[in-house]
Amino acid sequence: MAIERTLSIIKPDAVAKNVIGKIYSRFESNGLKIVAAKLAWLSPQEAGAFYAVHKERPFFNDLVSFMISGPVMIQVLEGEGAIAKNRELMGATDPKKAEPGTIRADFAESIDANAVHGSDGEDTAKVEIAFFFPAMSVYAGR
Ligand code: ATP
Ligand code: MG
């Protein structure tokens, strides 16, 4: 499998619970390397633009309100099959349906406050990484 990069966001609920380190250790112990990272408090415009694919969905306004309710931790993860691997570590969108041992099963409360975001494919990963990080901010090795 190819080395990929994916965008991950630790959402306001998990940042407020002080579990950034615990979530990072799941990434690291499963072969994902953090190659860019920043803490940010998104504006409504930024959160709306990031989740623009969902703008026609009934939950869009709640999703944006939630994503701006506190700071988020945004990172680029790199590793073998990183996109699918991160989705597997995250678990299902609804934490009640997430496999035991996944990030959402362990740290999330509800489908709204579900602890993490992860890109869902190669194309979205590229667009989402570029949305938050200019190329020079992503560690590319020496
Ligand atoms: P994310 O994009 O945040 O990684 P996801 O890919 O698992 O999550 P999406 O279908 O992309 O799920 O939905 C984006 C976000 O919108 C979800 O994380 C969730 O918080 C919210 N959401 C999705 N479906 C619903 C729903 N039926 N009701 C309420 N909120 C929802
Ligand atoms: Mg999604």
PDB file of N, CA and C in Angstrom, residues 67-136:
ATOM      1  N   MET A  67     -18.510  23.048  15.440  1.00  0.00           N
ATOM      2  CA  MET A  67     -17.078  23.139  15.095  1.00  0.00           C
ATOM      3  C   MET A  67     -16.444  24.471  15.516  1.00  0.00           C
ATOM      4  N   ILE A  68     -17.283  25.497  15.763  1.00  0.00           N
ATOM      5  CA  ILE A  68     -16.746  26.789  16.217  1.00  0.00           C
ATOM      6  C   ILE A  68     -16.968  27.009  17.717  1.00  0.00           C
ATOM      7  N   SER A  69     -17.409  25.957  18.420  1.00  0.00           N
ATOM      8  CA  SER A  69     -17.728  26.118  19.842  1.00  0.00           C
ATOM      9  C   SER A  69     -16.484  26.150  20.732  1.00  0.00           C
ATOM     10  N   GLY A  70     -15.330  25.868  20.171  1.00  0.00           N
ATOM     11  CA  GLY A  70     -14.085  25.905  20.940  1.00  0.00           C
ATOM     12  C   GLY A  70     -12.935  25.598  20.001  1.00  0.00           C
ATOM     13  N   PRO A  71     -11.709  25.634  20.521  1.00  0.00           N
ATOM     14  CA  PRO A  71     -10.562  25.357  19.648  1.00  0.00           C
ATOM     15  C   PRO A  71     -10.540  23.908  19.148  1.00  0.00           C
ATOM     16  N   VAL A  72      -9.915  23.730  18.003  1.00  0.00           N
ATOM     17  CA  VAL A  72      -9.727  22.401  17.420  1.00  0.00           C
ATOM     18  C   VAL A  72      -8.232  22.188  17.195  1.00  0.00           C
ATOM     19  N   MET A  73      -7.808  20.942  17.148  1.00  0.00           N
ATOM     20  CA  MET A  73      -6.415  20.608  16.848  1.00  0.00           C
ATOM     21  C   MET A  73      -6.398  19.958  15.468  1.00  0.00           C
ATOM     22  N   ILE A  74      -5.665  20.592  14.546  1.00  0.00           N
ATOM     23  CA  ILE A  74      -5.697  20.150  13.144  1.00  0.00           C
ATOM     24  C   ILE A  74      -4.335  19.565  12.791  1.00  0.00           C
ATOM     25  N   GLN A  75      -4.322  18.351  12.188  1.00  0.00           N
ATOM     26  CA  GLN A  75      -3.044  17.752  11.827  1.00  0.00           C
ATOM     27  C   GLN A  75      -3.112  16.995  10.512  1.00  0.00           C
ATOM     28  N   VAL A  76      -1.925  16.870   9.909  1.00  0.00           N
ATOM     29  CA  VAL A  76      -1.750  16.013   8.736  1.00  0.00           C
ATOM     30  C   VAL A  76      -1.070  14.743   9.231  1.00  0.00           C
ATOM     31  N   LEU A  77      -1.681  13.600   8.916  1.00  0.00           N
ATOM     32  CA  LEU A  77      -1.124  12.297   9.295  1.00  0.00           C
ATOM     33  C   LEU A  77      -0.564  11.644   8.053  1.00  0.00           C
ATOM     34  N   GLU A  78       0.597  11.017   8.201  1.00  0.00           N
ATOM     35  CA  GLU A  78       1.238  10.353   7.068  1.00  0.00           C
ATOM     36  C   GLU A  78       1.554   8.907   7.433  1.00  0.00           C
ATOM     37  N   GLY A  79       1.341   8.003   6.477  1.00  0.00           N
ATOM     38  CA  GLY A  79       1.692   6.596   6.699  1.00  0.00           C
ATOM     39  C   GLY A  79       1.098   5.716   5.620  1.00  0.00           C
ATOM     40  N   GLU A  80       1.405   4.417   5.691  1.00  0.00           N
ATOM     41  CA  GLU A  80       0.852   3.419   4.762  1.00  0.00           C
ATOM     42  C   GLU A  80      -0.669   3.461   4.840  1.00  0.00           C
ATOM     43  N   GLY A  81      -1.309   3.703   3.725  1.00  0.00           N
ATOM     44  CA  GLY A  81      -2.777   3.697   3.688  1.00  0.00           C
ATOM     45  C   GLY A  81      -3.394   4.604   4.749  1.00  0.00           C
ATOM     46  N   ALA A  82      -2.790   5.787   4.957  1.00  0.00           N
ATOM     47  CA  ALA A  82      -3.169   6.660   6.078  1.00  0.00           C
ATOM     48  C   ALA A  82      -4.650   7.062   6.071  1.00  0.00           C
ATOM     49  N   ILE A  83      -5.243   7.207   4.891  1.00  0.00           N
ATOM     50  CA  ILE A  83      -6.628   7.693   4.820  1.00  0.00           C
ATOM     51  C   ILE A  83      -7.582   6.666   5.440  1.00  0.00           C
ATOM     52  N   ALA A  84      -7.484   5.420   4.972  1.00  0.00           N
ATOM     53  CA  ALA A  84      -8.350   4.361   5.506  1.00  0.00           C
ATOM     54  C   ALA A  84      -7.972   4.008   6.940  1.00  0.00           C
ATOM     55  N   LYS A  85      -6.667   4.008   7.222  1.00  0.00           N
ATOM     56  CA  LYS A  85      -6.209   3.680   8.584  1.00  0.00           C
ATOM     57  C   LYS A  85      -6.784   4.648   9.611  1.00  0.00           C
ATOM     58  N   ASN A  86      -6.742   5.960   9.275  1.00  0.00           N
ATOM     59  CA  ASN A  86      -7.295   6.946  10.204  1.00  0.00           C
ATOM     60  C   ASN A  86      -8.799   6.746  10.387  1.00  0.00           C
ATOM     61  N   ARG A  87      -9.522   6.476   9.286  1.00  0.00           N
ATOM     62  CA  ARG A  87     -10.983   6.246   9.382  1.00  0.00           C
ATOM     63  C   ARG A  87     -11.271   5.032  10.270  1.00  0.00           C
ATOM     64  N   GLU A  88     -10.417   4.004  10.146  1.00  0.00           N
ATOM     65  CA  GLU A  88     -10.593   2.797  10.961  1.00  0.00           C
ATOM     66  C   GLU A  88     -10.363   3.124  12.452  1.00  0.00           C
ATOM     67  N   LEU A  89      -9.317   3.917  12.739  1.00  0.00           N
ATOM     68  CA  LEU A  89      -9.039   4.288  14.131  1.00  0.00           C
ATOM     69  C   LEU A  89     -10.137   5.175  14.706  1.00  0.00           C
ATOM     70  N   MET A  90     -10.763   6.021  13.841  1.00  0.00           N
ATOM     71  CA  MET A  90     -11.827   6.927  14.284  1.00  0.00           C
ATOM     72  C   MET A  90     -13.092   6.173  14.692  1.00  0.00           C
ATOM     73  N   GLY A  91     -13.486   5.177  13.899  1.00  0.00           N
ATOM     74  CA  GLY A  91     -14.762   4.482  14.121  1.00  0.00           C
ATOM     75  C   GLY A  91     -15.912   5.194  13.429  1.00  0.00           C
ATOM     76  N   ALA A  92     -17.097   4.614  13.508  1.00  0.00           N
ATOM     77  CA  ALA A  92     -18.278   5.127  12.791  1.00  0.00           C
ATOM     78  C   ALA A  92     -18.637   6.538  13.246  1.00  0.00           C
ATOM     79  N   THR A  93     -19.274   7.296  12.323  1.00  0.00           N
ATOM     80  CA  THR A  93     -19.688   8.687  12.579  1.00  0.00           C
ATOM     81  C   THR A  93     -20.489   8.805  13.876  1.00  0.00           C
ATOM     82  N   ASP A  94     -21.425   7.868  14.077  1.00  0.00           N
ATOM     83  CA  ASP A  94     -22.221   7.847  15.312  1.00  0.00           C
ATOM     84  C   ASP A  94     -21.481   6.985  16.339  1.00  0.00           C
ATOM     85  N   PRO A  95     -20.991   7.613  17.421  1.00  0.00           N
ATOM     86  CA  PRO A  95     -20.188   6.855  18.400  1.00  0.00           C
ATOM     87  C   PRO A  95     -20.906   5.634  18.960  1.00  0.00           C
ATOM     88  N   LYS A  96     -22.249   5.664  18.966  1.00  0.00           N
ATOM     89  CA  LYS A  96     -22.982   4.495  19.476  1.00  0.00           C
ATOM     90  C   LYS A  96     -22.800   3.293  18.561  1.00  0.00           C
ATOM     91  N   LYS A  97     -22.471   3.571  17.300  1.00  0.00           N
ATOM     92  CA  LYS A  97     -22.275   2.470  16.344  1.00  0.00           C
ATOM     93  C   LYS A  97     -20.795   2.168  16.113  1.00  0.00           C
ATOM     94  N   ALA A  98     -19.919   2.922  16.770  1.00  0.00           N
ATOM     95  CA  ALA A  98     -18.477   2.750  16.540  1.00  0.00           C
ATOM     96  C   ALA A  98     -17.965   1.496  17.249  1.00  0.00           C
ATOM     97  N   GLU A  99     -17.052   0.789  16.585  1.00  0.00           N
ATOM     98  CA  GLU A  99     -16.433  -0.414  17.162  1.00  0.00           C
ATOM     99  C   GLU A  99     -15.753  -0.073  18.483  1.00  0.00           C
ATOM    100  N   PRO A 100     -15.837  -0.983  19.467  1.00  0.00           N
ATOM    101  CA  PRO A 100     -15.115  -0.754  20.729  1.00  0.00           C
ATOM    102  C   PRO A 100     -13.618  -0.543  20.451  1.00  0.00           C
ATOM    103  N   GLY A 101     -13.021   0.347  21.204  1.00  0.00           N
ATOM    104  CA  GLY A 101     -11.586   0.589  21.027  1.00  0.00           C
ATOM    105  C   GLY A 101     -11.272   1.662  20.004  1.00  0.00           C
ATOM    106  N   THR A 102     -12.293   2.142  19.267  1.00  0.00           N
ATOM    107  CA  THR A 102     -12.041   3.240  18.331  1.00  0.00           C
ATOM    108  C   THR A 102     -12.101   4.574  19.090  1.00  0.00           C
ATOM    109  N   ILE A 103     -11.554   5.617  18.448  1.00  0.00           N
ATOM    110  CA  ILE A 103     -11.503   6.943  19.087  1.00  0.00           C
ATOM    111  C   ILE A 103     -12.917   7.429  19.417  1.00  0.00           C
ATOM    112  N   ARG A 104     -13.835   7.286  18.470  1.00  0.00           N
ATOM    113  CA  ARG A 104     -15.198   7.772  18.739  1.00  0.00           C
ATOM    114  C   ARG A 104     -15.896   6.944  19.810  1.00  0.00           C
ATOM    115  N   ALA A 105     -15.692   5.635  19.820  1.00  0.00           N
ATOM    116  CA  ALA A 105     -16.308   4.811  20.874  1.00  0.00           C
ATOM    117  C   ALA A 105     -15.782   5.242  22.243  1.00  0.00           C
ATOM    118  N   ASP A 106     -14.502   5.581  22.317  1.00  0.00           N
ATOM    119  CA  ASP A 106     -13.885   5.860  23.619  1.00  0.00           C
ATOM    120  C   ASP A 106     -14.010   7.313  24.072  1.00  0.00           C
ATOM    121  N   PHE A 107     -14.077   8.274  23.123  1.00  0.00           N
ATOM    122  CA  PHE A 107     -14.017   9.685  23.532  1.00  0.00           C
ATOM    123  C   PHE A 107     -15.224  10.521  23.112  1.00  0.00           C
ATOM    124  N   ALA A 108     -16.153   9.970  22.298  1.00  0.00           N
ATOM    125  CA  ALA A 108     -17.238  10.806  21.773  1.00  0.00           C
ATOM    126  C   ALA A 108     -18.564  10.505  22.458  1.00  0.00           C
ATOM    127  N   GLU A 109     -19.431  11.519  22.438  1.00  0.00           N
ATOM    128  CA  GLU A 109     -20.719  11.419  23.133  1.00  0.00           C
ATOM    129  C   GLU A 109     -21.879  11.194  22.177  1.00  0.00           C
ATOM    130  N   SER A 110     -21.829  11.817  20.989  1.00  0.00           N
ATOM    131  CA  SER A 110     -23.002  11.847  20.116  1.00  0.00           C
ATOM    132  C   SER A 110     -22.554  12.046  18.677  1.00  0.00           C
ATOM    133  N   ILE A 111     -23.505  11.928  17.743  1.00  0.00           N
ATOM    134  CA  ILE A 111     -23.176  12.105  16.326  1.00  0.00           C
ATOM    135  C   ILE A 111     -22.731  13.552  16.044  1.00  0.00           C
ATOM    136  N   ASP A 112     -23.168  14.488  16.872  1.00  0.00           N
ATOM    137  CA  ASP A 112     -22.733  15.888  16.696  1.00  0.00           C
ATOM    138  C   ASP A 112     -21.344  16.090  17.291  1.00  0.00           C
ATOM    139  N   ALA A 113     -21.200  15.678  18.544  1.00  0.00           N
ATOM    140  CA  ALA A 113     -19.919  15.844  19.236  1.00  0.00           C
ATOM    141  C   ALA A 113     -19.178  14.517  19.131  1.00  0.00           C
ATOM    142  N   ASN A 114     -18.529  14.304  17.963  1.00  0.00           N
ATOM    143  CA  ASN A 114     -17.961  12.972  17.719  1.00  0.00           C
ATOM    144  C   ASN A 114     -16.426  12.960  17.646  1.00  0.00           C
ATOM    145  N   ALA A 115     -15.811  13.878  18.361  1.00  0.00           N
ATOM    146  CA  ALA A 115     -14.365  13.848  18.716  1.00  0.00           C
ATOM    147  C   ALA A 115     -13.360  14.119  17.589  1.00  0.00           C
ATOM    148  N   VAL A 116     -13.577  13.540  16.409  1.00  0.00           N
ATOM    149  CA  VAL A 116     -12.572  13.667  15.356  1.00  0.00           C
ATOM    150  C   VAL A 116     -13.190  13.770  13.972  1.00  0.00           C
ATOM    151  N   HIS A 117     -12.423  14.397  13.092  1.00  0.00           N
ATOM    152  CA  HIS A 117     -12.721  14.387  11.656  1.00  0.00           C
ATOM    153  C   HIS A 117     -11.566  13.689  10.966  1.00  0.00           C
ATOM    154  N   GLY A 118     -11.858  12.997   9.872  1.00  0.00           N
ATOM    155  CA  GLY A 118     -10.792  12.454   9.023  1.00  0.00           C
ATOM    156  C   GLY A 118     -11.226  12.499   7.573  1.00  0.00           C
ATOM    157  N   SER A 119     -10.299  12.853   6.676  1.00  0.00           N
ATOM    158  CA  SER A 119     -10.615  12.865   5.246  1.00  0.00           C
ATOM    159  C   SER A 119     -11.145  11.491   4.837  1.00  0.00           C
ATOM    160  N   ASP A 120     -12.083  11.483   3.865  1.00  0.00           N
ATOM    161  CA  ASP A 120     -12.705  10.204   3.500  1.00  0.00           C
ATOM    162  C   ASP A 120     -12.223   9.637   2.163  1.00  0.00           C
ATOM    163  N   GLY A 121     -11.227  10.255   1.522  1.00  0.00           N
ATOM    164  CA  GLY A 121     -10.717   9.706   0.261  1.00  0.00           C
ATOM    165  C   GLY A 121      -9.505  10.508  -0.197  1.00  0.00           C
ATOM    166  N   GLU A 122      -8.853  10.031  -1.265  1.00  0.00           N
ATOM    167  CA  GLU A 122      -7.633  10.697  -1.736  1.00  0.00           C
ATOM    168  C   GLU A 122      -7.872  12.140  -2.163  1.00  0.00           C
ATOM    169  N   ASP A 123      -8.983  12.355  -2.873  1.00  0.00           N
ATOM    170  CA  ASP A 123      -9.257  13.716  -3.374  1.00  0.00           C
ATOM    171  C   ASP A 123      -9.571  14.667  -2.231  1.00  0.00           C
ATOM    172  N   THR A 124     -10.430  14.228  -1.296  1.00  0.00           N
ATOM    173  CA  THR A 124     -10.769  15.113  -0.173  1.00  0.00           C
ATOM    174  C   THR A 124      -9.545  15.352   0.696  1.00  0.00           C
ATOM    175  N   ALA A 125      -8.688  14.344   0.853  1.00  0.00           N
ATOM    176  CA  ALA A 125      -7.477  14.532   1.670  1.00  0.00           C
ATOM    177  C   ALA A 125      -6.621  15.661   1.094  1.00  0.00           C
ATOM    178  N   LYS A 126      -6.421  15.657  -0.213  1.00  0.00           N
ATOM    179  CA  LYS A 126      -5.610  16.715  -0.853  1.00  0.00           C
ATOM    180  C   LYS A 126      -6.208  18.094  -0.633  1.00  0.00           C
ATOM    181  N   VAL A 127      -7.515  18.194  -0.888  1.00  0.00           N
ATOM    182  CA  VAL A 127      -8.196  19.491  -0.760  1.00  0.00           C
ATOM    183  C   VAL A 127      -8.176  19.962   0.694  1.00  0.00           C
ATOM    184  N   GLU A 128      -8.447  19.054   1.629  1.00  0.00           N
ATOM    185  CA  GLU A 128      -8.525  19.442   3.042  1.00  0.00           C
ATOM    186  C   GLU A 128      -7.153  19.810   3.604  1.00  0.00           C
ATOM    187  N   ILE A 129      -6.101  19.103   3.207  1.00  0.00           N
ATOM    188  CA  ILE A 129      -4.746  19.462   3.669  1.00  0.00           C
ATOM    189  C   ILE A 129      -4.397  20.861   3.158  1.00  0.00           C
ATOM    190  N   ALA A 130      -4.665  21.107   1.872  1.00  0.00           N
ATOM    191  CA  ALA A 130      -4.347  22.418   1.282  1.00  0.00           C
ATOM    192  C   ALA A 130      -5.172  23.537   1.919  1.00  0.00           C
ATOM    193  N   PHE A 131      -6.379  23.198   2.383  1.00  0.00           N
ATOM    194  CA  PHE A 131      -7.251  24.202   3.018  1.00  0.00           C
ATOM    195  C   PHE A 131      -6.588  24.767   4.279  1.00  0.00           C
ATOM    196  N   PHE A 132      -5.928  23.927   5.043  1.00  0.00           N
ATOM    197  CA  PHE A 132      -5.359  24.368   6.322  1.00  0.00           C
ATOM    198  C   PHE A 132      -3.847  24.594   6.306  1.00  0.00           C
ATOM    199  N   PHE A 133      -3.125  23.910   5.413  1.00  0.00           N
ATOM    200  CA  PHE A 133      -1.662  23.987   5.454  1.00  0.00           C
ATOM    201  C   PHE A 133      -1.063  24.289   4.087  1.00  0.00           C
ATOM    202  N   PRO A 134      -0.347  25.413   3.968  1.00  0.00           N
ATOM    203  CA  PRO A 134       0.429  25.620   2.744  1.00  0.00           C
ATOM    204  C   PRO A 134       1.514  24.538   2.689  1.00  0.00           C
ATOM    205  N   ALA A 135       1.949  24.165   1.484  1.00  0.00           N
ATOM    206  CA  ALA A 135       2.883  23.042   1.316  1.00  0.00           C
ATOM    207  C   ALA A 135       4.117  23.189   2.208  1.00  0.00           C
ATOM    208  N   MET A 136       4.607  24.423   2.394  1.00  0.00           N
ATOM    209  CA  MET A 136       5.834  24.613   3.179  1.00  0.00           C
ATOM    210  C   MET A 136       5.651  24.267   4.660  1.00  0.00           C
TER     211      MET A 136
END
